[in-house]
Short mmCIF file of C-alpha atoms in Angstrom, two decimals:
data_model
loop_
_atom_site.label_atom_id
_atom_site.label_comp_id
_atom_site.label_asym_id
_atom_site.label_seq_id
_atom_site.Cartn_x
_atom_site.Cartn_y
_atom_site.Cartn_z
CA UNK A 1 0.00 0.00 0.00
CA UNK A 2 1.47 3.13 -1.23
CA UNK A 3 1.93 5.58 1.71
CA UNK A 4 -1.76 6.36 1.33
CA UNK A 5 -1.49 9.03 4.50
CA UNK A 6 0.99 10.91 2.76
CA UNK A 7 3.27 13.19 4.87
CA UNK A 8 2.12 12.21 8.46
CA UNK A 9 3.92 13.88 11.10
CA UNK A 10 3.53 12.18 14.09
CA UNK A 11 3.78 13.74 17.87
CA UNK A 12 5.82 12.15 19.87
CA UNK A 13 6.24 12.03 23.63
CA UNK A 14 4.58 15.41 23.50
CA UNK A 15 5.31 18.07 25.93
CA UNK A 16 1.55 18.98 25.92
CA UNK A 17 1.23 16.60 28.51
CA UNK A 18 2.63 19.09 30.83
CA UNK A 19 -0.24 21.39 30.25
CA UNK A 20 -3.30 18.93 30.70
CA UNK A 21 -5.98 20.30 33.03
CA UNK A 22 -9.30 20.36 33.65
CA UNK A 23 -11.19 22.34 30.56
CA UNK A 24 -9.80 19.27 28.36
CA UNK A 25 -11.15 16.52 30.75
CA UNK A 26 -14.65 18.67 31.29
CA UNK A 27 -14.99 18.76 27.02
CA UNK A 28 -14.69 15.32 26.95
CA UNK A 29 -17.55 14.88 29.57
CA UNK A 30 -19.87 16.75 27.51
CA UNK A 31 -22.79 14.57 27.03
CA UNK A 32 -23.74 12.86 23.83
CA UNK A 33 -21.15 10.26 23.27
CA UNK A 34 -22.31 6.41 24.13
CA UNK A 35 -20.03 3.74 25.78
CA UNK A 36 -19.02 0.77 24.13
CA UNK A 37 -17.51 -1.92 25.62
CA UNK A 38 -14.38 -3.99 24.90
CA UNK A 39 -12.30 -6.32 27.65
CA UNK A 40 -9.88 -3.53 28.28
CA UNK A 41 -11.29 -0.07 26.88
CA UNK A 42 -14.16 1.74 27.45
CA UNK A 43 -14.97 3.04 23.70
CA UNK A 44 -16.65 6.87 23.49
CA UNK A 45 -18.60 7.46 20.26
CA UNK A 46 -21.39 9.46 19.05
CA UNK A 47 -21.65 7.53 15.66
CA UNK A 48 -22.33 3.81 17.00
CA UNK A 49 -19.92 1.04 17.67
CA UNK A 50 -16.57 1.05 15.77
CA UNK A 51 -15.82 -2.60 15.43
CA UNK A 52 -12.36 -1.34 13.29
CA UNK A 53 -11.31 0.88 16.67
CA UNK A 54 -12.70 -2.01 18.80
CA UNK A 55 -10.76 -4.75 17.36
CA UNK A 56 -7.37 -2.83 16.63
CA UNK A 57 -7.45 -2.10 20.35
CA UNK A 58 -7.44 -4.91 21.58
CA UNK A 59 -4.97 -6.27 19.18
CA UNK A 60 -2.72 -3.58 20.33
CA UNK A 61 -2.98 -4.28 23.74
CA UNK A 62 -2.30 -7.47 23.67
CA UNK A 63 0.82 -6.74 21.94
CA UNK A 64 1.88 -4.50 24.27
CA UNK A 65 0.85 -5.64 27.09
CA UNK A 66 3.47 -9.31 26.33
CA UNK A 67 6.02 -7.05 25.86
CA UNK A 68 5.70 -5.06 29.07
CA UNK A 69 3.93 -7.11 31.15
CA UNK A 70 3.14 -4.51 33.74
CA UNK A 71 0.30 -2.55 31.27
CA UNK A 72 -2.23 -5.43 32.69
CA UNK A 73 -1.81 -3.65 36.03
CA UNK A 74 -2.64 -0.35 34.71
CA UNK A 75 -5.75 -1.29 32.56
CA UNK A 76 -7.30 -4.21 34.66
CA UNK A 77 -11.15 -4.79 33.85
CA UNK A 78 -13.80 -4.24 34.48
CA UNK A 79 -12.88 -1.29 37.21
CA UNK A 80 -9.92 0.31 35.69
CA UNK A 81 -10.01 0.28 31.78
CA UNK A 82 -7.96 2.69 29.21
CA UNK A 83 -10.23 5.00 27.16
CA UNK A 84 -10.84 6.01 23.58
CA UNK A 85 -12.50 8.87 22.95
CA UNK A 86 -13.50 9.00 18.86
CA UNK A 87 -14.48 12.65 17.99
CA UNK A 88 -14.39 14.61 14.38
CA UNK A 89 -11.97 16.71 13.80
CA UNK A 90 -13.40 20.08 15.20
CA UNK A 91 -14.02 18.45 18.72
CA UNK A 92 -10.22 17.12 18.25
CA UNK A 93 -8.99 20.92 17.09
CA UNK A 94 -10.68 22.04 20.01
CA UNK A 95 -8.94 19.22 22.84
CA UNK A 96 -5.57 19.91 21.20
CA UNK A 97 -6.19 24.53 21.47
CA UNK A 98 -7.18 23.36 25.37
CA UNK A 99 -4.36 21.22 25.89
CA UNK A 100 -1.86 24.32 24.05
CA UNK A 101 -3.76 26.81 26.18
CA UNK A 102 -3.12 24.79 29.58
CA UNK A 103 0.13 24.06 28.34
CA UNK A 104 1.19 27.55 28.03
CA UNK A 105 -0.82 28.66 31.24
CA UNK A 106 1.42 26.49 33.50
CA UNK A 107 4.50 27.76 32.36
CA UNK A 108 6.55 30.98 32.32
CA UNK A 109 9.40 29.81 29.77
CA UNK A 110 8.79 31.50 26.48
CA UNK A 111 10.65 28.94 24.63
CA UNK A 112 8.78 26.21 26.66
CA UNK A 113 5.53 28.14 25.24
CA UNK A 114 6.97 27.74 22.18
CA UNK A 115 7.32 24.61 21.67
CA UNK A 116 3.84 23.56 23.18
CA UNK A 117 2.41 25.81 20.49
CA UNK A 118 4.41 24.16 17.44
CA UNK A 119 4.04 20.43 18.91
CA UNK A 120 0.19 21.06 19.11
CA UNK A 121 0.24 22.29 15.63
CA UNK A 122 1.78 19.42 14.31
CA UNK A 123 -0.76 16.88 16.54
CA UNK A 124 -3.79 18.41 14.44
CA UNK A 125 -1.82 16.53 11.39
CA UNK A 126 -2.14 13.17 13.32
CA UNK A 127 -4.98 12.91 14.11
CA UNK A 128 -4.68 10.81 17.43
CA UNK A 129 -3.03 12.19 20.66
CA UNK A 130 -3.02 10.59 24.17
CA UNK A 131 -3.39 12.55 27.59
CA UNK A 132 -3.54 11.64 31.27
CA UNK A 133 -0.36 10.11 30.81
CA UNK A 134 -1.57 7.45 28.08
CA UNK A 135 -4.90 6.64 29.71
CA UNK A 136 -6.65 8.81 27.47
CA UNK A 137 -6.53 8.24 23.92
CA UNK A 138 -8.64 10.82 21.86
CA UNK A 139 -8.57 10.02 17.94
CA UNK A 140 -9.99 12.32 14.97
CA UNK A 141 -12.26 9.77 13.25
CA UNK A 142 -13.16 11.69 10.68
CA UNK A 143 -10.15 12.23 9.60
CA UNK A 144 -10.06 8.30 8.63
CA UNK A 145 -13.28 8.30 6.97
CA UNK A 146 -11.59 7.62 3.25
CA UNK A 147 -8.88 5.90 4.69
CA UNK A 148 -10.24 2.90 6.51
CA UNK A 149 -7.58 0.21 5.55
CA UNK A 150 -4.95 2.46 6.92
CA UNK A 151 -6.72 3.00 10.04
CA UNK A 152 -5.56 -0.02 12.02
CA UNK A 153 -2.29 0.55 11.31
CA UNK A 154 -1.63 3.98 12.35
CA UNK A 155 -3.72 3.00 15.44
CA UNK A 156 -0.83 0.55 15.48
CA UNK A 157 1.96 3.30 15.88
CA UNK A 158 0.20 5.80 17.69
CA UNK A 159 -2.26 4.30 20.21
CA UNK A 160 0.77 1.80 21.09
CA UNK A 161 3.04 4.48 21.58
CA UNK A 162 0.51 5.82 23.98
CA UNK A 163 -0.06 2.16 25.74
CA UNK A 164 3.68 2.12 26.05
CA UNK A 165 3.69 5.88 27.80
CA UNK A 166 0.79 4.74 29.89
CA UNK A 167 3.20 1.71 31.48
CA UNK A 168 6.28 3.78 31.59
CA UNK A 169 4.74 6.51 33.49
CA UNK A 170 7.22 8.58 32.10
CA UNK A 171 8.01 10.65 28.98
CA UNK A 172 9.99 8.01 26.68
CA UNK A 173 13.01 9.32 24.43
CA UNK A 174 12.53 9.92 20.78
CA UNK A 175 14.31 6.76 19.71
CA UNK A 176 12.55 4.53 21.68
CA UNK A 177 8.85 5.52 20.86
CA UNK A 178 9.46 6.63 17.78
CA UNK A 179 11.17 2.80 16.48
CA UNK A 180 8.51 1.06 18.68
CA UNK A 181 5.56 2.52 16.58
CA UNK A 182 6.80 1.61 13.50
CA UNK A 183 7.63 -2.15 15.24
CA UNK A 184 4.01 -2.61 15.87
CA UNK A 185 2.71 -1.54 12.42
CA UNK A 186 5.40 -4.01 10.94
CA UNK A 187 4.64 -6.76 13.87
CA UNK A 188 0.70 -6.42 13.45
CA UNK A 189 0.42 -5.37 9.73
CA UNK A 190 3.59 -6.04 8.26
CA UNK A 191 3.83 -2.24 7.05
CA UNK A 192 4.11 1.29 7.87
CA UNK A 193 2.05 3.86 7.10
CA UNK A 194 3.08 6.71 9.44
CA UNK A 195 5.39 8.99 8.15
CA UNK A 196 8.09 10.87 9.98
CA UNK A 197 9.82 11.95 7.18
CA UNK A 198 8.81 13.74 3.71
CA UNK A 199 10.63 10.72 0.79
CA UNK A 200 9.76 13.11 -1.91
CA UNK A 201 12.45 15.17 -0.78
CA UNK A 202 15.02 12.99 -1.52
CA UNK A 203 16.16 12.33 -4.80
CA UNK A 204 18.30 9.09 -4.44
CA UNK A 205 15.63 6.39 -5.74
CA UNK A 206 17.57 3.78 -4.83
CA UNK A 207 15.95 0.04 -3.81
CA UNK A 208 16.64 0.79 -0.11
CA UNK A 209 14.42 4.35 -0.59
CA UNK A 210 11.41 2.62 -2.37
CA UNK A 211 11.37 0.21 0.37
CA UNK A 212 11.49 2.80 3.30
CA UNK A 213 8.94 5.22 1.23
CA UNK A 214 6.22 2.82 0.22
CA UNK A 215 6.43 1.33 3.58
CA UNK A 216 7.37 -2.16 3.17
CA UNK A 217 10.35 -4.64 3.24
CA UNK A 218 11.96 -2.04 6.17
CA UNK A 219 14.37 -5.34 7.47
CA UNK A 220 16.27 -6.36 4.52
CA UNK A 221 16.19 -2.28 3.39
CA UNK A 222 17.90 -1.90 5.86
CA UNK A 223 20.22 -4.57 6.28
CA UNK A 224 21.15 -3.93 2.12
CA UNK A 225 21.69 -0.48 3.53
CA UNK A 226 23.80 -0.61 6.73
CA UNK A 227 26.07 -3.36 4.36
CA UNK A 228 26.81 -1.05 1.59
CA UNK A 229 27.26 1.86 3.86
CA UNK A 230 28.98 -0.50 6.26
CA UNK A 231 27.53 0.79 9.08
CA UNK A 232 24.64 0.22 11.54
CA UNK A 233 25.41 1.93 14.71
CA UNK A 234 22.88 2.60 17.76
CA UNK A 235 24.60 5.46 19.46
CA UNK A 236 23.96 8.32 17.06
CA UNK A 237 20.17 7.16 17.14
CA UNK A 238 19.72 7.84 20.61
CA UNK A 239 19.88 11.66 20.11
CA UNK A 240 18.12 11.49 16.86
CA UNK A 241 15.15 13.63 16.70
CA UNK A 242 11.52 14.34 13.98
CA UNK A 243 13.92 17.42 12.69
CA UNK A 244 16.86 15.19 11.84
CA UNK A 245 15.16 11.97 10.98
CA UNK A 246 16.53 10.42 7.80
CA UNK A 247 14.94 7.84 5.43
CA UNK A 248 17.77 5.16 7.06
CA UNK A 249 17.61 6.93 10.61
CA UNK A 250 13.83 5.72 11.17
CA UNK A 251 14.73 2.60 9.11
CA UNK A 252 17.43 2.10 11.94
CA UNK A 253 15.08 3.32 14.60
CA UNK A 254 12.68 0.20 13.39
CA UNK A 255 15.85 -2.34 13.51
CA UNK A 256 16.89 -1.24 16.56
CA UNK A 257 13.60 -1.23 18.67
CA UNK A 258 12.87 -4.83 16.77
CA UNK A 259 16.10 -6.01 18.00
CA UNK A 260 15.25 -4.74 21.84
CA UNK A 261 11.44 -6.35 21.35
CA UNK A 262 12.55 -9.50 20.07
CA UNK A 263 14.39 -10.08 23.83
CA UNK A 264 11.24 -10.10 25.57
CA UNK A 265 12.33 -9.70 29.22
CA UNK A 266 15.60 -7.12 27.83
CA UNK A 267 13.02 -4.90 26.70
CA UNK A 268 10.51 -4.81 29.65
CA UNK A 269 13.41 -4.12 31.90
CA UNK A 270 14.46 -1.36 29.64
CA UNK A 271 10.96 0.31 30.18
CA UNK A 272 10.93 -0.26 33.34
CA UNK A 273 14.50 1.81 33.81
CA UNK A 274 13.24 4.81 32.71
CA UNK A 275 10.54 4.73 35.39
CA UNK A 276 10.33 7.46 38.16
CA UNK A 277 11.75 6.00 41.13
CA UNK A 278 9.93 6.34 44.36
CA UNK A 279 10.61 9.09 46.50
#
């Protein structure tokens, strides 16, 4: 499937989550959405059951969840499920100005304002963001109206990322979240879909480049790559960020978090390393 999103920007570990507060939560408690049901998330829709958004969350979780274990503690039904809220995309306009707005009210650093103002612009392009530290997950439906093939697979990169957040308790680095979305579209759907990086700006059409822009065939890209270049190193990725991202830097990014998933109990204790320490 030809990158059928197009130039997807995706938010990532987004400082908005500083900012959350009340006028965000209180929107979302505005009446007319009904409940729906599935064994770990409470579903929120005004247009009926979603049986794409039900299904691809539980598929997700369940992916998640074997890789870090300790998510079953944080959504355990029936009492304490995750949430979904699925709104169109003025409702989700509106939750991202509140979160910007909260954001910006909480802090005094210009630059800090900044930033919350250009990371909320770019989650309107998403069209999924997760708050109360990965509890919430609020996702523009409307936006995936003409796109319902690709739907389960973004929900694959993003609403893991935020399952992932919602375990670590804990604002993950770049590398790390970034890689482990595009695992789970490759793990679940064997593609990717979410774009980080804009492939019509480079000109080098190489085999390697097809592969990373249409989304497919990422492993042996990348291992064709990393041999002619002769080089496949982790370090440099670990300060890699959206503005430097490269065609073979989220290709890496992929390999890497792969790598760390495929060691089952490596990778939950890597999670669980980043997480705050009591007192």
């Amino acid at each position: 499937m030809r990158n059928v999103l197009g130039l997807m920007l995706v938010l990532l570990a987004a400082p908005l989550s500083a900012g959350e507060a009340a006028p965000v939560f209180e929107f979302l408690g505005v009446g007319g959405f009904t409940k729906f049901e599935t064994t770990h998330f409470e579903i929120f829709s005004k247009n009926g059951k979603d049986a794409v958004v039900n299904k691809a969350a539980e598929e997700i979780f369940l992916e998640v969840s074997r890789l870090v274990p300790g998510l079953k503690e944080k959504i355990l039904p029936p009492c304490n499920k995750g949430q979904i809220y699925l709104v169109d995309t003025s409702a989700y306009n509106h939750i991202i100005d509140a979160m910007i707005q909260n954001a910006c009210a909480n802090s005094k650093d210009e630059k800090a304002k900044d930033g919350f103002r250009k990371s909320g612009a770019v989650t309107k392009t998403t069209g999924g963001t997760s708050m109360n530290k990965g509890r919430i997950y609020v996702l523009n439906r409307q936006a995936f109206l003409q796109k319902e093939p690709v739907l389960p697979i973004f929900l694959a990169h993003s609403f893991g990322q935020s399952l992932l957040q919602l375990e670590a308790d804990v604002a993950l680095p770049f590398w790390l979240i970034a890689g482990f979305g595009y695992y789970l579209e490759f793990k679940l759907h064997g593609q990717s879909v979410t774009r980080l990086v804009n492939y019509d700006a480079y000109t080098d059409k190489n085999e390697e480049m097809k592969a990373f822009a249409s989304g497919k065939g990422w492993a042996q890209a990348t291992k064709s790559w990393a041999a002619r270049e002769k080089k496949l190193e982790a370090l440099p990725l670990f300060s890699v960020t959206v503005g430097t991202l490269t065609p073979e830097k989220a290709a890496c990014l992929y390999a890497l978090v792969s790598y760390l998933a495929e060691r089952e109990k490596a990778f939950a204790a890597l999670i669980k390393s980043f997480k705050k320490k009591p007192g």
